[in-house]
Amino acid sequence: MKIKVLLLDDHLMMVQGIKQLLEHDRVIEVVSTLSNPAEIYDEIDHHRPNILIIDIRMKSFNGISLTRNIKKTFPELKIVILSGYEYDEYIYAAYNAGAAAYVRKENSINELITAVKQSFAGNHVFPQHAVNLSVDRLTHKELEVLKLIAEDKTNMEISSALKLSKRTVERHISSIIQKMDANSRVGAVVNGIKQGLLHV
């Protein structure tokens, strides 16, 4: 069975070049290439790819935001972020948006092919120097609690806002601090901002 790949990059020459290089691998089939992000949902719906390779920065679209939104509609789709940058903030944000892999454009085509195959197999592929990516992602409820912590809400106020018992809130906060590799509520908020979970 071939791995069906959809390519999105607003630089047409870049997307055509990547297509040709990917198709040298017998396991990969590029089902479509796209330079207009506005058409992405229709293309995914039509071709049902296994993997979407997407540029992190396009003229009118942010690849991270697009990844987050696409994953809401197509949760099973594996997304590989292609980037000219290796800033930790971008890597964290890509991971937390639901991307399966983050590959620099300067890397070899073999690394991109590996990322495609590993993503298809259900693995994550991110730069090795990026720390804390192996931790469990926050649950939806934990993310809600973290946002309220960032708003300086007390446990009682969080309990009231989310209609949770005080003990449940305390359990969530303990889990958040552990997952965010922090020592306190403040540390969890700081790491949340760094990882793109919170926007201030």
mmCIF file of C-alpha atoms in Angstrom:
data_model
loop_
_atom_site.group_PDB
_atom_site.id
_atom_site.type_symbol
_atom_site.label_atom_id
_atom_site.label_comp_id
_atom_site.label_asym_id
_atom_site.label_seq_id
_atom_site.Cartn_x
_atom_site.Cartn_y
_atom_site.Cartn_z
ATOM 1 C CA MET A 1 0.000 0.000 0.000
ATOM 2 C CA LYS A 2 1.316 3.417 -0.967
ATOM 3 C CA ILE A 3 1.461 6.387 1.406
ATOM 4 C CA LYS A 4 -0.704 9.099 -0.129
ATOM 5 C CA VAL A 5 0.826 12.554 0.304
ATOM 6 C CA LEU A 6 -0.650 16.005 -0.296
ATOM 7 C CA LEU A 7 1.782 18.929 -0.628
ATOM 8 C CA LEU A 8 0.959 22.530 0.322
ATOM 9 C CA ASP A 9 3.405 25.384 -0.240
ATOM 10 C CA ASP A 10 2.689 28.769 -1.776
ATOM 11 C CA HIS A 11 5.989 28.597 -3.689
ATOM 12 C CA LEU A 12 5.060 26.618 -6.797
ATOM 13 C CA MET A 13 8.638 25.698 -7.736
ATOM 14 C CA MET A 14 9.312 24.425 -4.225
ATOM 15 C CA VAL A 15 6.233 22.217 -4.200
ATOM 16 C CA GLN A 16 6.979 20.766 -7.645
ATOM 17 C CA GLY A 17 10.586 20.064 -6.673
ATOM 18 C CA ILE A 18 9.575 18.277 -3.471
ATOM 19 C CA LYS A 19 6.975 16.252 -5.398
ATOM 20 C CA GLN A 20 9.568 14.951 -7.852
ATOM 21 C CA LEU A 21 12.008 14.041 -5.088
ATOM 22 C CA LEU A 22 9.379 12.295 -2.946
ATOM 23 C CA GLU A 23 8.134 10.198 -5.840
ATOM 24 C CA HIS A 24 11.587 8.639 -6.230
ATOM 25 C CA ASP A 25 10.515 6.550 -3.257
ATOM 26 C CA ARG A 26 8.334 3.644 -4.409
ATOM 27 C CA VAL A 27 6.183 3.695 -1.257
ATOM 28 C CA ILE A 28 5.115 7.350 -1.620
ATOM 29 C CA GLU A 29 2.469 8.684 -3.993
ATOM 30 C CA VAL A 30 1.926 12.452 -4.190
ATOM 31 C CA VAL A 31 -1.814 12.642 -4.871
ATOM 32 C CA SER A 32 -1.934 16.435 -5.242
ATOM 33 C CA THR A 33 0.143 19.607 -4.962
ATOM 34 C CA LEU A 34 -1.349 22.881 -3.848
ATOM 35 C CA SER A 35 -0.097 26.453 -3.740
ATOM 36 C CA ASN A 36 -3.322 28.077 -2.504
ATOM 37 C CA PRO A 37 -4.041 27.218 1.156
ATOM 38 C CA ALA A 38 -7.669 28.333 0.775
ATOM 39 C CA GLU A 39 -8.322 25.167 -1.261
ATOM 40 C CA ILE A 40 -6.802 22.757 1.250
ATOM 41 C CA TYR A 41 -10.015 21.421 2.813
ATOM 42 C CA ASP A 42 -11.540 20.526 -0.566
ATOM 43 C CA GLU A 43 -8.296 18.830 -1.647
ATOM 44 C CA ILE A 44 -8.083 16.763 1.544
ATOM 45 C CA ASP A 45 -11.745 15.791 1.232
ATOM 46 C CA HIS A 46 -11.284 14.808 -2.417
ATOM 47 C CA HIS A 47 -7.956 12.923 -2.232
ATOM 48 C CA ARG A 48 -8.075 11.614 1.364
ATOM 49 C CA PRO A 49 -4.274 11.660 1.788
ATOM 50 C CA ASN A 50 -2.483 9.906 4.652
ATOM 51 C CA ILE A 51 0.044 12.723 5.027
ATOM 52 C CA LEU A 52 -0.108 16.472 4.489
ATOM 53 C CA ILE A 53 3.209 18.304 4.090
ATOM 54 C CA ILE A 54 2.716 21.984 4.815
ATOM 55 C CA ASP A 55 4.986 25.033 4.833
ATOM 56 C CA ILE A 56 5.090 26.779 8.202
ATOM 57 C CA ARG A 57 4.902 30.282 6.720
ATOM 58 C CA MET A 58 2.899 31.303 3.691
ATOM 59 C CA LYS A 59 1.969 34.775 2.494
ATOM 60 C CA SER A 60 -1.577 34.859 3.804
ATOM 61 C CA PHE A 61 -1.650 31.784 6.063
ATOM 62 C CA ASN A 62 0.137 30.604 9.182
ATOM 63 C CA GLY A 63 1.057 26.931 8.891
ATOM 64 C CA ILE A 64 0.692 26.333 12.645
ATOM 65 C CA SER A 65 -2.841 27.772 12.812
ATOM 66 C CA LEU A 66 -3.763 25.917 9.644
ATOM 67 C CA THR A 67 -2.461 22.673 11.146
ATOM 68 C CA ARG A 68 -4.523 23.176 14.295
ATOM 69 C CA ASN A 69 -7.695 23.865 12.277
ATOM 70 C CA ILE A 70 -7.144 21.016 9.805
ATOM 71 C CA LYS A 71 -6.660 18.540 12.663
ATOM 72 C CA LYS A 72 -10.064 19.536 14.058
ATOM 73 C CA THR A 73 -11.732 18.592 10.768
ATOM 74 C CA PHE A 74 -9.461 15.677 9.792
ATOM 75 C CA PRO A 75 -8.064 14.281 13.075
ATOM 76 C CA GLU A 76 -6.640 11.145 11.431
ATOM 77 C CA LEU A 77 -4.534 13.104 8.929
ATOM 78 C CA LYS A 78 -0.818 13.185 9.768
ATOM 79 C CA ILE A 79 0.734 16.604 9.178
ATOM 80 C CA VAL A 80 4.429 17.196 8.496
ATOM 81 C CA ILE A 81 5.549 20.800 8.990
ATOM 82 C CA LEU A 82 8.261 21.960 6.605
ATOM 83 C CA SER A 83 10.171 24.972 7.888
ATOM 84 C CA GLY A 84 13.180 27.141 7.203
ATOM 85 C CA TYR A 85 13.440 27.786 10.945
ATOM 86 C CA GLU A 86 14.465 25.700 13.938
ATOM 87 C CA TYR A 87 13.313 28.003 16.709
ATOM 88 C CA ASP A 88 12.118 26.070 19.766
ATOM 89 C CA GLU A 89 8.937 28.183 19.895
ATOM 90 C CA TYR A 90 7.983 27.078 16.376
ATOM 91 C CA ILE A 91 8.750 23.444 17.135
ATOM 92 C CA TYR A 92 6.703 23.475 20.353
ATOM 93 C CA ALA A 93 3.832 25.270 18.606
ATOM 94 C CA ALA A 94 3.840 22.744 15.733
ATOM 95 C CA TYR A 95 3.775 19.835 18.192
ATOM 96 C CA ASN A 96 0.964 21.320 20.245
ATOM 97 C CA ALA A 97 -1.043 22.138 17.109
ATOM 98 C CA GLY A 98 -1.080 18.398 16.390
ATOM 99 C CA ALA A 99 1.703 18.049 13.809
ATOM 100 C CA ALA A 100 3.335 14.633 13.558
ATOM 101 C CA ALA A 101 6.703 15.903 12.347
ATOM 102 C CA TYR A 102 8.813 19.035 11.940
ATOM 103 C CA VAL A 103 11.467 19.025 9.223
ATOM 104 C CA ARG A 104 13.797 21.840 8.207
ATOM 105 C CA LYS A 105 13.933 22.691 4.516
ATOM 106 C CA GLU A 106 17.740 22.532 4.704
ATOM 107 C CA ASN A 107 17.570 18.854 5.638
ATOM 108 C CA SER A 108 17.994 16.160 3.012
ATOM 109 C CA ILE A 109 15.068 14.732 1.103
ATOM 110 C CA ASN A 110 15.829 11.424 2.835
ATOM 111 C CA GLU A 111 14.972 13.014 6.190
ATOM 112 C CA LEU A 112 11.674 14.255 4.789
ATOM 113 C CA ILE A 113 10.904 10.792 3.400
ATOM 114 C CA THR A 114 11.738 9.283 6.805
ATOM 115 C CA ALA A 115 9.436 11.822 8.492
ATOM 116 C CA VAL A 116 6.621 10.878 6.091
ATOM 117 C CA LYS A 117 7.067 7.150 6.760
ATOM 118 C CA GLN A 118 7.433 7.567 10.526
ATOM 119 C CA SER A 119 4.372 9.840 10.689
ATOM 120 C CA PHE A 120 2.388 7.302 8.704
ATOM 121 C CA ALA A 121 3.473 4.651 11.241
ATOM 122 C CA GLY A 122 2.098 6.808 14.069
ATOM 123 C CA ASN A 123 5.392 8.195 15.353
ATOM 124 C CA HIS A 124 6.482 11.765 16.032
ATOM 125 C CA VAL A 125 9.565 13.184 14.308
ATOM 126 C CA PHE A 126 10.949 16.392 15.805
ATOM 127 C CA PRO A 127 14.453 17.894 16.124
ATOM 128 C CA GLN A 128 16.334 16.059 18.854
ATOM 129 C CA HIS A 129 17.414 19.189 20.704
ATOM 130 C CA ALA A 130 13.788 20.200 21.348
ATOM 131 C CA VAL A 131 13.070 19.195 24.921
ATOM 132 C CA ASN A 132 9.778 18.295 26.602
ATOM 133 C CA LEU A 133 8.133 17.084 23.389
ATOM 134 C CA SER A 134 7.946 13.575 24.761
ATOM 135 C CA VAL A 135 5.625 14.610 27.578
ATOM 136 C CA ASP A 136 1.953 13.817 27.303
ATOM 137 C CA ARG A 137 -0.169 16.497 25.732
ATOM 138 C CA LEU A 138 -2.593 18.309 27.984
ATOM 139 C CA THR A 139 -6.175 17.131 27.818
ATOM 140 C CA HIS A 140 -8.822 19.612 26.696
ATOM 141 C CA LYS A 141 -9.911 20.110 30.328
ATOM 142 C CA GLU A 142 -6.316 20.579 31.512
ATOM 143 C CA LEU A 143 -5.809 23.222 28.837
ATOM 144 C CA GLU A 144 -8.923 25.044 30.069
ATOM 145 C CA VAL A 145 -7.553 24.932 33.627
ATOM 146 C CA LEU A 146 -4.138 26.185 32.473
ATOM 147 C CA LYS A 147 -5.755 29.151 30.714
ATOM 148 C CA LEU A 148 -7.608 30.064 33.907
ATOM 149 C CA ILE A 149 -4.403 29.738 35.926
ATOM 150 C CA ALA A 150 -2.822 32.163 33.462
ATOM 151 C CA GLU A 151 -5.695 34.566 34.232
ATOM 152 C CA ASP A 152 -4.647 34.387 37.904
ATOM 153 C CA LYS A 153 -7.773 32.531 38.986
ATOM 154 C CA THR A 154 -7.784 30.713 42.338
ATOM 155 C CA ASN A 155 -8.602 27.015 42.591
ATOM 156 C CA MET A 156 -12.051 27.941 43.910
ATOM 157 C CA GLU A 157 -12.683 30.292 40.969
ATOM 158 C CA ILE A 158 -11.528 27.617 38.507
ATOM 159 C CA SER A 159 -13.805 25.107 40.228
ATOM 160 C CA SER A 160 -16.761 27.464 39.839
ATOM 161 C CA ALA A 161 -15.985 28.452 36.233
ATOM 162 C CA LEU A 162 -15.591 24.866 34.983
ATOM 163 C CA LYS A 163 -18.184 23.311 37.314
ATOM 164 C CA LEU A 164 -15.620 20.916 38.755
ATOM 165 C CA SER A 165 -15.010 19.884 42.347
ATOM 166 C CA LYS A 166 -12.105 21.540 44.116
ATOM 167 C CA ARG A 167 -10.370 18.169 44.393
ATOM 168 C CA THR A 168 -10.708 17.564 40.630
ATOM 169 C CA VAL A 169 -9.218 21.006 39.942
ATOM 170 C CA GLU A 170 -6.298 20.187 42.248
ATOM 171 C CA ARG A 171 -5.729 16.899 40.374
ATOM 172 C CA HIS A 172 -5.759 18.716 37.039
ATOM 173 C CA ILE A 173 -3.267 21.316 38.275
ATOM 174 C CA SER A 174 -0.944 18.612 39.619
ATOM 175 C CA SER A 175 -1.098 16.810 36.256
ATOM 176 C CA ILE A 176 -0.493 20.062 34.343
ATOM 177 C CA ILE A 177 2.578 20.943 36.411
ATOM 178 C CA GLN A 178 3.996 17.453 35.837
ATOM 179 C CA LYS A 179 3.272 17.404 32.096
ATOM 180 C CA MET A 180 4.653 20.926 31.612
ATOM 181 C CA ASP A 181 7.862 19.928 33.413
ATOM 182 C CA ALA A 182 7.340 22.782 35.872
ATOM 183 C CA ASN A 183 7.716 23.243 39.627
ATOM 184 C CA SER A 184 4.723 25.516 40.177
ATOM 185 C CA ARG A 185 1.583 27.000 38.653
ATOM 186 C CA VAL A 186 3.607 29.997 37.454
ATOM 187 C CA GLY A 187 6.199 27.707 35.877
ATOM 188 C CA ALA A 188 3.448 25.807 34.058
ATOM 189 C CA VAL A 189 2.087 29.082 32.645
ATOM 190 C CA VAL A 190 5.568 30.205 31.531
ATOM 191 C CA ASN A 191 6.189 26.869 29.791
ATOM 192 C CA GLY A 192 2.700 27.010 28.304
ATOM 193 C CA ILE A 193 3.517 30.344 26.683
ATOM 194 C CA LYS A 194 6.850 29.030 25.388
ATOM 195 C CA GLN A 195 5.171 25.994 23.876
ATOM 196 C CA GLY A 196 2.430 27.987 22.142
ATOM 197 C CA LEU A 197 -0.376 26.688 24.366
ATOM 198 C CA LEU A 198 -1.108 30.133 25.778
ATOM 199 C CA HIS A 199 -1.173 33.454 23.954
ATOM 200 C CA VAL A 200 -0.543 36.643 25.905
#
